Amino acid sequence: MDLKIFATIFATVFIAELGDKTQLSTMLFAADKDVSKWTVFFAAAAALIVATAIGVLAGSLLSEYINEKILNYIAGAGFIIIGCYTLYTA
């Protein structure tokens, strides 16, 4: 395992997840006194694992048919479009 790549991916995903709707909804579930905090933790962790697995599988499949550089451009353009849309609707 390449620790530099691991650290880069960890930091990127960690920063992206901070304060997003996933974390906020998890905090709301954890705030319920009748719900086990372990249940909230394991359910949220399992959901993130499954979502990540889908992303890894999709990326692996796409990279077989589309050049990595093109995928980077598509991803970058997608983020720019989402950002512009967010600014426009704000």
Tab-separated table of N, CA, C and O in Angstrom:
chain	number	residue	atom	x	y	z
A	1	MET	N	0.853	-1.182	0.000
A	1	MET	CA	0.000	0.000	0.000
A	1	MET	C	0.891	1.235	0.000
A	1	MET	O	1.831	1.322	0.770
A	2	ASP	N	0.576	2.167	-0.864
A	2	ASP	CA	1.307	3.424	-0.947
A	2	ASP	C	0.716	4.397	0.076
A	2	ASP	O	-0.413	4.877	-0.076
A	3	LEU	N	1.479	4.675	1.140
A	3	LEU	CA	0.970	5.521	2.225
A	3	LEU	C	0.715	6.960	1.786
A	3	LEU	O	-0.186	7.617	2.309
A	4	LYS	N	1.486	7.454	0.814
A	4	LYS	CA	1.270	8.820	0.329
A	4	LYS	C	-0.092	8.926	-0.366
A	4	LYS	O	-0.845	9.874	-0.126
A	5	ILE	N	-0.413	7.955	-1.206
A	5	ILE	CA	-1.714	7.956	-1.876
A	5	ILE	C	-2.830	7.756	-0.866
A	5	ILE	O	-3.858	8.429	-0.912
A	6	PHE	N	-2.612	6.844	0.089
A	6	PHE	CA	-3.608	6.608	1.146
A	6	PHE	C	-3.894	7.903	1.899
A	6	PHE	O	-5.056	8.263	2.111
A	7	ALA	N	-2.845	8.605	2.315
A	7	ALA	CA	-3.015	9.849	3.071
A	7	ALA	C	-3.726	10.913	2.242
A	7	ALA	O	-4.575	11.653	2.756
A	8	THR	N	-3.397	10.994	0.966
A	8	THR	CA	-4.037	11.975	0.082
A	8	THR	C	-5.525	11.690	-0.058
A	8	THR	O	-6.361	12.597	0.069
A	9	ILE	N	-5.863	10.427	-0.297
A	9	ILE	CA	-7.278	10.056	-0.433
A	9	ILE	C	-8.012	10.268	0.876
A	9	ILE	O	-9.115	10.838	0.906
A	10	PHE	N	-7.394	9.847	1.993
A	10	PHE	CA	-8.027	10.024	3.305
A	10	PHE	C	-8.310	11.493	3.572
A	10	PHE	O	-9.422	11.862	3.952
A	11	ALA	N	-7.301	12.343	3.383
A	11	ALA	CA	-7.471	13.771	3.664
A	11	ALA	C	-8.535	14.396	2.769
A	11	ALA	O	-9.366	15.188	3.236
A	12	THR	N	-8.526	14.033	1.495
A	12	THR	CA	-9.504	14.593	0.563
A	12	THR	C	-10.921	14.205	0.941
A	12	THR	O	-11.817	15.064	1.015
A	13	VAL	N	-11.148	12.927	1.200
A	13	VAL	CA	-12.496	12.462	1.556
A	13	VAL	C	-12.901	13.011	2.925
A	13	VAL	O	-14.040	13.450	3.113
A	14	PHE	N	-11.977	13.022	3.872
A	14	PHE	CA	-12.290	13.532	5.214
A	14	PHE	C	-12.734	14.990	5.159
A	14	PHE	O	-13.763	15.360	5.724
A	15	ILE	N	-11.990	15.811	4.437
A	15	ILE	CA	-12.344	17.234	4.327
A	15	ILE	C	-13.666	17.403	3.580
A	15	ILE	O	-14.506	18.217	3.958
A	16	ALA	N	-13.865	16.604	2.525
A	16	ALA	CA	-15.104	16.711	1.747
A	16	ALA	C	-16.321	16.321	2.574
A	16	ALA	O	-17.407	16.869	2.388
A	17	GLU	N	-16.153	15.386	3.500
A	17	GLU	CA	-17.286	14.897	4.291
A	17	GLU	C	-17.604	15.780	5.494
A	17	GLU	O	-18.702	15.697	6.029
A	18	LEU	N	-16.661	16.584	5.943
A	18	LEU	CA	-16.905	17.423	7.116
A	18	LEU	C	-18.019	18.432	6.844
A	18	LEU	O	-17.964	19.180	5.874
A	19	GLY	N	-19.015	18.419	7.690
A	19	GLY	CA	-20.088	19.399	7.592
A	19	GLY	C	-21.048	19.192	6.447
A	19	GLY	O	-21.889	20.048	6.189
A	20	ASP	N	-20.961	18.068	5.752
A	20	ASP	CA	-21.919	17.851	4.666
A	20	ASP	C	-23.200	17.244	5.224
A	20	ASP	O	-23.327	16.962	6.413
A	21	LYS	N	-24.164	17.037	4.345
A	21	LYS	CA	-25.471	16.564	4.808
A	21	LYS	C	-25.406	15.166	5.417
A	21	LYS	O	-26.206	14.831	6.279
A	22	THR	N	-24.427	14.353	5.011
A	22	THR	CA	-24.264	13.027	5.613
A	22	THR	C	-23.896	13.157	7.088
A	22	THR	O	-24.478	12.500	7.947
A	23	GLN	N	-22.937	14.002	7.370
A	23	GLN	CA	-22.520	14.187	8.762
A	23	GLN	C	-23.633	14.825	9.588
A	23	GLN	O	-23.879	14.424	10.724
A	24	LEU	N	-24.332	15.773	9.017
A	24	LEU	CA	-25.424	16.417	9.740
A	24	LEU	C	-26.559	15.439	10.046
A	24	LEU	O	-27.100	15.430	11.152
A	25	SER	N	-26.911	14.598	9.085
A	25	SER	CA	-27.983	13.626	9.342
A	25	SER	C	-27.538	12.592	10.373
A	25	SER	O	-28.333	12.179	11.229
A	26	THR	N	-26.278	12.201	10.332
A	26	THR	CA	-25.762	11.268	11.333
A	26	THR	C	-25.804	11.898	12.721
A	26	THR	O	-26.173	11.237	13.702
A	27	MET	N	-25.462	13.173	12.820
A	27	MET	CA	-25.529	13.860	14.118
A	27	MET	C	-26.966	13.912	14.628
A	27	MET	O	-27.203	13.744	15.825
A	28	LEU	N	-27.928	14.132	13.730
A	28	LEU	CA	-29.323	14.170	14.145
A	28	LEU	C	-29.789	12.816	14.673
A	28	LEU	O	-30.487	12.742	15.693
A	29	PHE	N	-29.411	11.726	13.989
A	29	PHE	CA	-29.763	10.397	14.481
A	29	PHE	C	-29.105	10.136	15.833
A	29	PHE	O	-29.720	9.569	16.738
A	30	ALA	N	-27.849	10.537	15.993
A	30	ALA	CA	-27.126	10.308	17.241
A	30	ALA	C	-27.690	11.147	18.386
A	30	ALA	O	-27.546	10.774	19.559
A	31	ALA	N	-28.350	12.250	18.072
A	31	ALA	CA	-28.918	13.107	19.103
A	31	ALA	C	-30.163	12.492	19.753
A	31	ALA	O	-30.541	12.877	20.865
A	32	ASP	N	-30.775	11.528	19.096
A	32	ASP	CA	-31.961	10.856	19.635
A	32	ASP	C	-31.540	9.948	20.785
A	32	ASP	O	-30.765	9.012	20.605
A	33	LYS	N	-32.034	10.230	21.983
A	33	LYS	CA	-31.630	9.477	23.176
A	33	LYS	C	-32.100	8.024	23.149
A	33	LYS	O	-31.559	7.186	23.850
A	34	ASP	N	-33.118	7.731	22.341
A	34	ASP	CA	-33.651	6.371	22.282
A	34	ASP	C	-32.905	5.473	21.298
A	34	ASP	O	-33.194	4.283	21.209
A	35	VAL	N	-31.965	6.045	20.564
A	35	VAL	CA	-31.243	5.284	19.540
A	35	VAL	C	-29.822	5.018	20.022
A	35	VAL	O	-29.146	5.913	20.524
A	36	SER	N	-29.383	3.766	19.878
A	36	SER	CA	-28.027	3.391	20.265
A	36	SER	C	-27.014	4.128	19.389
A	36	SER	O	-27.141	4.154	18.161
A	37	LYS	N	-26.022	4.717	20.030
A	37	LYS	CA	-24.979	5.431	19.279
A	37	LYS	C	-24.168	4.456	18.431
A	37	LYS	O	-23.698	4.801	17.346
A	38	TRP	N	-24.011	3.213	18.907
A	38	TRP	CA	-23.310	2.195	18.127
A	38	TRP	C	-24.093	1.846	16.870
A	38	TRP	O	-23.512	1.647	15.797
A	39	THR	N	-25.419	1.796	16.971
A	39	THR	CA	-26.250	1.518	15.789
A	39	THR	C	-26.080	2.628	14.760
A	39	THR	O	-25.915	2.352	13.560
A	40	VAL	N	-26.095	3.876	15.227
A	40	VAL	CA	-25.902	5.012	14.321
A	40	VAL	C	-24.528	4.930	13.669
A	40	VAL	O	-24.391	5.081	12.448
A	41	PHE	N	-23.503	4.660	14.480
A	41	PHE	CA	-22.143	4.597	13.958
A	41	PHE	C	-22.003	3.507	12.901
A	41	PHE	O	-21.495	3.753	11.806
A	42	PHE	N	-22.440	2.287	13.231
A	42	PHE	CA	-22.257	1.175	12.295
A	42	PHE	C	-23.120	1.330	11.038
A	42	PHE	O	-22.676	0.986	9.935
A	43	ALA	N	-24.330	1.851	11.176
A	43	ALA	CA	-25.181	2.053	9.998
A	43	ALA	C	-24.590	3.124	9.083
A	43	ALA	O	-24.538	2.945	7.854
A	44	ALA	N	-24.129	4.230	9.668
A	44	ALA	CA	-23.535	5.300	8.861
A	44	ALA	C	-22.235	4.828	8.208
A	44	ALA	O	-21.979	5.112	7.035
A	45	ALA	N	-21.423	4.089	8.964
A	45	ALA	CA	-20.164	3.583	8.411
A	45	ALA	C	-20.432	2.603	7.263
A	45	ALA	O	-19.771	2.661	6.222
A	46	ALA	N	-21.418	1.723	7.449
A	46	ALA	CA	-21.755	0.759	6.392
A	46	ALA	C	-22.246	1.482	5.141
A	46	ALA	O	-21.877	1.112	4.016
A	47	ALA	N	-23.060	2.514	5.314
A	47	ALA	CA	-23.563	3.273	4.168
A	47	ALA	C	-22.414	3.946	3.417
A	47	ALA	O	-22.382	3.941	2.175
A	48	LEU	N	-21.466	4.522	4.154
A	48	LEU	CA	-20.329	5.164	3.502
A	48	LEU	C	-19.442	4.144	2.793
A	48	LEU	O	-18.910	4.420	1.707
A	49	ILE	N	-19.294	2.967	3.380
A	49	ILE	CA	-18.499	1.917	2.738
A	49	ILE	C	-19.151	1.485	1.423
A	49	ILE	O	-18.484	1.354	0.392
A	50	VAL	N	-20.466	1.275	1.447
A	50	VAL	CA	-21.166	0.857	0.224
A	50	VAL	C	-21.092	1.956	-0.840
A	50	VAL	O	-20.821	1.675	-2.016
A	51	ALA	N	-21.305	3.209	-0.440
A	51	ALA	CA	-21.230	4.320	-1.400
A	51	ALA	C	-19.824	4.428	-1.992
A	51	ALA	O	-19.659	4.666	-3.200
A	52	THR	N	-18.813	4.235	-1.163
A	52	THR	CA	-17.438	4.288	-1.635
A	52	THR	C	-17.145	3.127	-2.580
A	52	THR	O	-16.478	3.300	-3.612
A	53	ALA	N	-17.642	1.946	-2.244
A	53	ALA	CA	-17.439	0.776	-3.107
A	53	ALA	C	-18.051	1.009	-4.489
A	53	ALA	O	-17.447	0.658	-5.513
A	54	ILE	N	-19.228	1.621	-4.519
A	54	ILE	CA	-19.861	1.939	-5.802
A	54	ILE	C	-18.978	2.906	-6.594
A	54	ILE	O	-18.787	2.739	-7.802
A	55	GLY	N	-18.429	3.912	-5.916
A	55	GLY	CA	-17.541	4.861	-6.590
A	55	GLY	C	-16.291	4.201	-7.135
A	55	GLY	O	-15.866	4.485	-8.258
A	56	VAL	N	-15.699	3.300	-6.350
A	56	VAL	CA	-14.496	2.601	-6.805
A	56	VAL	C	-14.819	1.703	-7.999
A	56	VAL	O	-14.085	1.684	-8.998
A	57	LEU	N	-15.912	0.970	-7.920
A	57	LEU	CA	-16.304	0.098	-9.036
A	57	LEU	C	-16.613	0.904	-10.300
A	57	LEU	O	-16.176	0.546	-11.394
A	58	ALA	N	-17.357	1.994	-10.136
A	58	ALA	CA	-17.690	2.832	-11.297
A	58	ALA	C	-16.420	3.422	-11.914
A	58	ALA	O	-16.264	3.435	-13.135
A	59	GLY	N	-15.515	3.899	-11.051
A	59	GLY	CA	-14.263	4.453	-11.560
A	59	GLY	C	-13.422	3.416	-12.284
A	59	GLY	O	-12.824	3.691	-13.327
A	60	SER	N	-13.398	2.207	-11.736
A	60	SER	CA	-12.641	1.124	-12.375
A	60	SER	C	-13.229	0.770	-13.736
A	60	SER	O	-12.490	0.585	-14.709
A	61	LEU	N	-14.551	0.685	-13.801
A	61	LEU	CA	-15.194	0.354	-15.073
A	61	LEU	C	-14.999	1.463	-16.107
A	61	LEU	O	-14.694	1.190	-17.274
A	62	LEU	N	-15.200	2.705	-15.685
A	62	LEU	CA	-15.043	3.822	-16.619
A	62	LEU	C	-13.616	3.930	-17.136
A	62	LEU	O	-13.404	4.256	-18.310
A	63	SER	N	-12.642	3.648	-16.256
A	63	SER	CA	-11.247	3.791	-16.677
A	63	SER	C	-10.843	2.752	-17.717
A	63	SER	O	-9.830	2.922	-18.395
A	64	GLU	N	-11.619	1.683	-17.858
A	64	GLU	CA	-11.335	0.691	-18.888
A	64	GLU	C	-11.723	1.192	-20.279
A	64	GLU	O	-11.187	0.731	-21.279
A	65	TYR	N	-12.666	2.131	-20.332
A	65	TYR	CA	-13.190	2.597	-21.610
A	65	TYR	C	-12.834	4.043	-21.932
A	65	TYR	O	-12.879	4.450	-23.090
A	66	ILE	N	-12.513	4.819	-20.900
A	66	ILE	CA	-12.224	6.244	-21.098
A	66	ILE	C	-10.851	6.547	-20.515
A	66	ILE	O	-10.524	6.121	-19.398
A	67	ASN	N	-10.058	7.318	-21.232
A	67	ASN	CA	-8.731	7.720	-20.794
A	67	ASN	C	-8.816	8.463	-19.453
A	67	ASN	O	-9.721	9.274	-19.234
A	68	GLU	N	-7.832	8.225	-18.574
A	68	GLU	CA	-7.824	8.846	-17.251
A	68	GLU	C	-7.814	10.375	-17.326
A	68	GLU	O	-8.469	11.057	-16.538
A	69	LYS	N	-7.097	10.917	-18.294
A	69	LYS	CA	-7.040	12.376	-18.447
A	69	LYS	C	-8.427	12.929	-18.803
A	69	LYS	O	-8.848	13.958	-18.267
A	70	ILE	N	-9.139	12.236	-19.679
A	70	ILE	CA	-10.495	12.651	-20.049
A	70	ILE	C	-11.412	12.573	-18.831
A	70	ILE	O	-12.230	13.475	-18.598
A	71	LEU	N	-11.267	11.498	-18.027
A	71	LEU	CA	-12.087	11.370	-16.813
A	71	LEU	C	-11.823	12.525	-15.847
A	71	LEU	O	-12.755	13.045	-15.228
A	72	ASN	N	-10.571	12.937	-15.733
A	72	ASN	CA	-10.244	14.084	-14.875
A	72	ASN	C	-10.916	15.357	-15.382
A	72	ASN	O	-11.436	16.153	-14.591
A	73	TYR	N	-10.911	15.552	-16.693
A	73	TYR	CA	-11.578	16.730	-17.263
A	73	TYR	C	-13.091	16.675	-17.015
A	73	TYR	O	-13.715	17.693	-16.674
A	74	ILE	N	-13.661	15.501	-17.192
A	74	ILE	CA	-15.109	15.341	-16.969
A	74	ILE	C	-15.453	15.626	-15.505
A	74	ILE	O	-16.409	16.352	-15.215
A	75	ALA	N	-14.657	15.067	-14.590
A	75	ALA	CA	-14.904	15.296	-13.157
A	75	ALA	C	-14.749	16.774	-12.814
A	75	ALA	O	-15.577	17.352	-12.099
A	76	GLY	N	-13.694	17.400	-13.329
A	76	GLY	CA	-13.477	18.827	-13.069
A	76	GLY	C	-14.615	19.677	-13.606
A	76	GLY	O	-15.108	20.580	-12.920
A	77	ALA	N	-15.042	19.379	-14.823
A	77	ALA	CA	-16.158	20.128	-15.411
A	77	ALA	C	-17.434	19.914	-14.607
A	77	ALA	O	-18.209	20.862	-14.393
A	78	GLY	N	-17.638	18.689	-14.145
A	78	GLY	CA	-18.820	18.400	-13.318
A	78	GLY	C	-18.831	19.228	-12.047
A	78	GLY	O	-19.861	19.798	-11.668
A	79	PHE	N	-17.681	19.318	-11.370
A	79	PHE	CA	-17.603	20.125	-10.151
A	79	PHE	C	-17.834	21.602	-10.456
A	79	PHE	O	-18.502	22.307	-9.688
A	80	ILE	N	-17.282	22.085	-11.551
A	80	ILE	CA	-17.489	23.491	-11.921
A	80	ILE	C	-18.961	23.761	-12.214
A	80	ILE	O	-19.521	24.770	-11.770
A	81	ILE	N	-19.605	22.861	-12.938
A	81	ILE	CA	-21.035	23.028	-13.261
A	81	ILE	C	-21.874	23.026	-11.982
A	81	ILE	O	-22.752	23.884	-11.811
A	82	ILE	N	-21.583	22.095	-11.078
A	82	ILE	CA	-22.331	22.046	-9.809
A	82	ILE	C	-22.097	23.325	-9.017
A	82	ILE	O	-23.028	23.902	-8.437
A	83	GLY	N	-20.850	23.812	-8.988
A	83	GLY	CA	-20.536	25.052	-8.276
A	83	GLY	C	-21.267	26.240	-8.864
A	83	GLY	O	-21.834	27.071	-8.135
A	84	CYS	N	-21.256	26.340	-10.178
A	84	CYS	CA	-21.976	27.450	-10.853
A	84	CYS	C	-23.471	27.379	-10.585
A	84	CYS	O	-24.109	28.408	-10.313
A	85	TYR	N	-24.021	26.176	-10.651
A	85	TYR	CA	-25.442	26.008	-10.380
A	85	TYR	C	-25.765	26.409	-8.939
A	85	TYR	O	-26.776	27.081	-8.689
A	86	THR	N	-24.909	26.016	-8.020
A	86	THR	CA	-25.116	26.367	-6.602
A	86	THR	C	-25.076	27.874	-6.416
A	86	THR	O	-25.899	28.453	-5.706
A	87	LEU	N	-24.102	28.532	-7.043
A	87	LEU	CA	-24.021	30.009	-6.950
A	87	LEU	C	-25.227	30.666	-7.595
A	87	LEU	O	-25.767	31.648	-7.088
A	88	TYR	N	-25.687	30.132	-8.723
A	88	TYR	CA	-26.818	30.701	-9.438
A	88	TYR	C	-28.106	30.598	-8.620
A	88	TYR	O	-28.917	31.527	-8.594
A	89	THR	N	-28.293	29.458	-7.948
A	89	THR	CA	-29.535	29.256	-7.197
A	89	THR	C	-29.498	29.838	-5.786
A	89	THR	O	-30.516	29.846	-5.106
A	90	ALA	N	-28.343	30.321	-5.357
A	90	ALA	CA	-28.214	30.849	-3.983
A	90	ALA	C	-28.898	32.192	-3.836
A	90	ALA	O	-29.091	32.946	-4.711
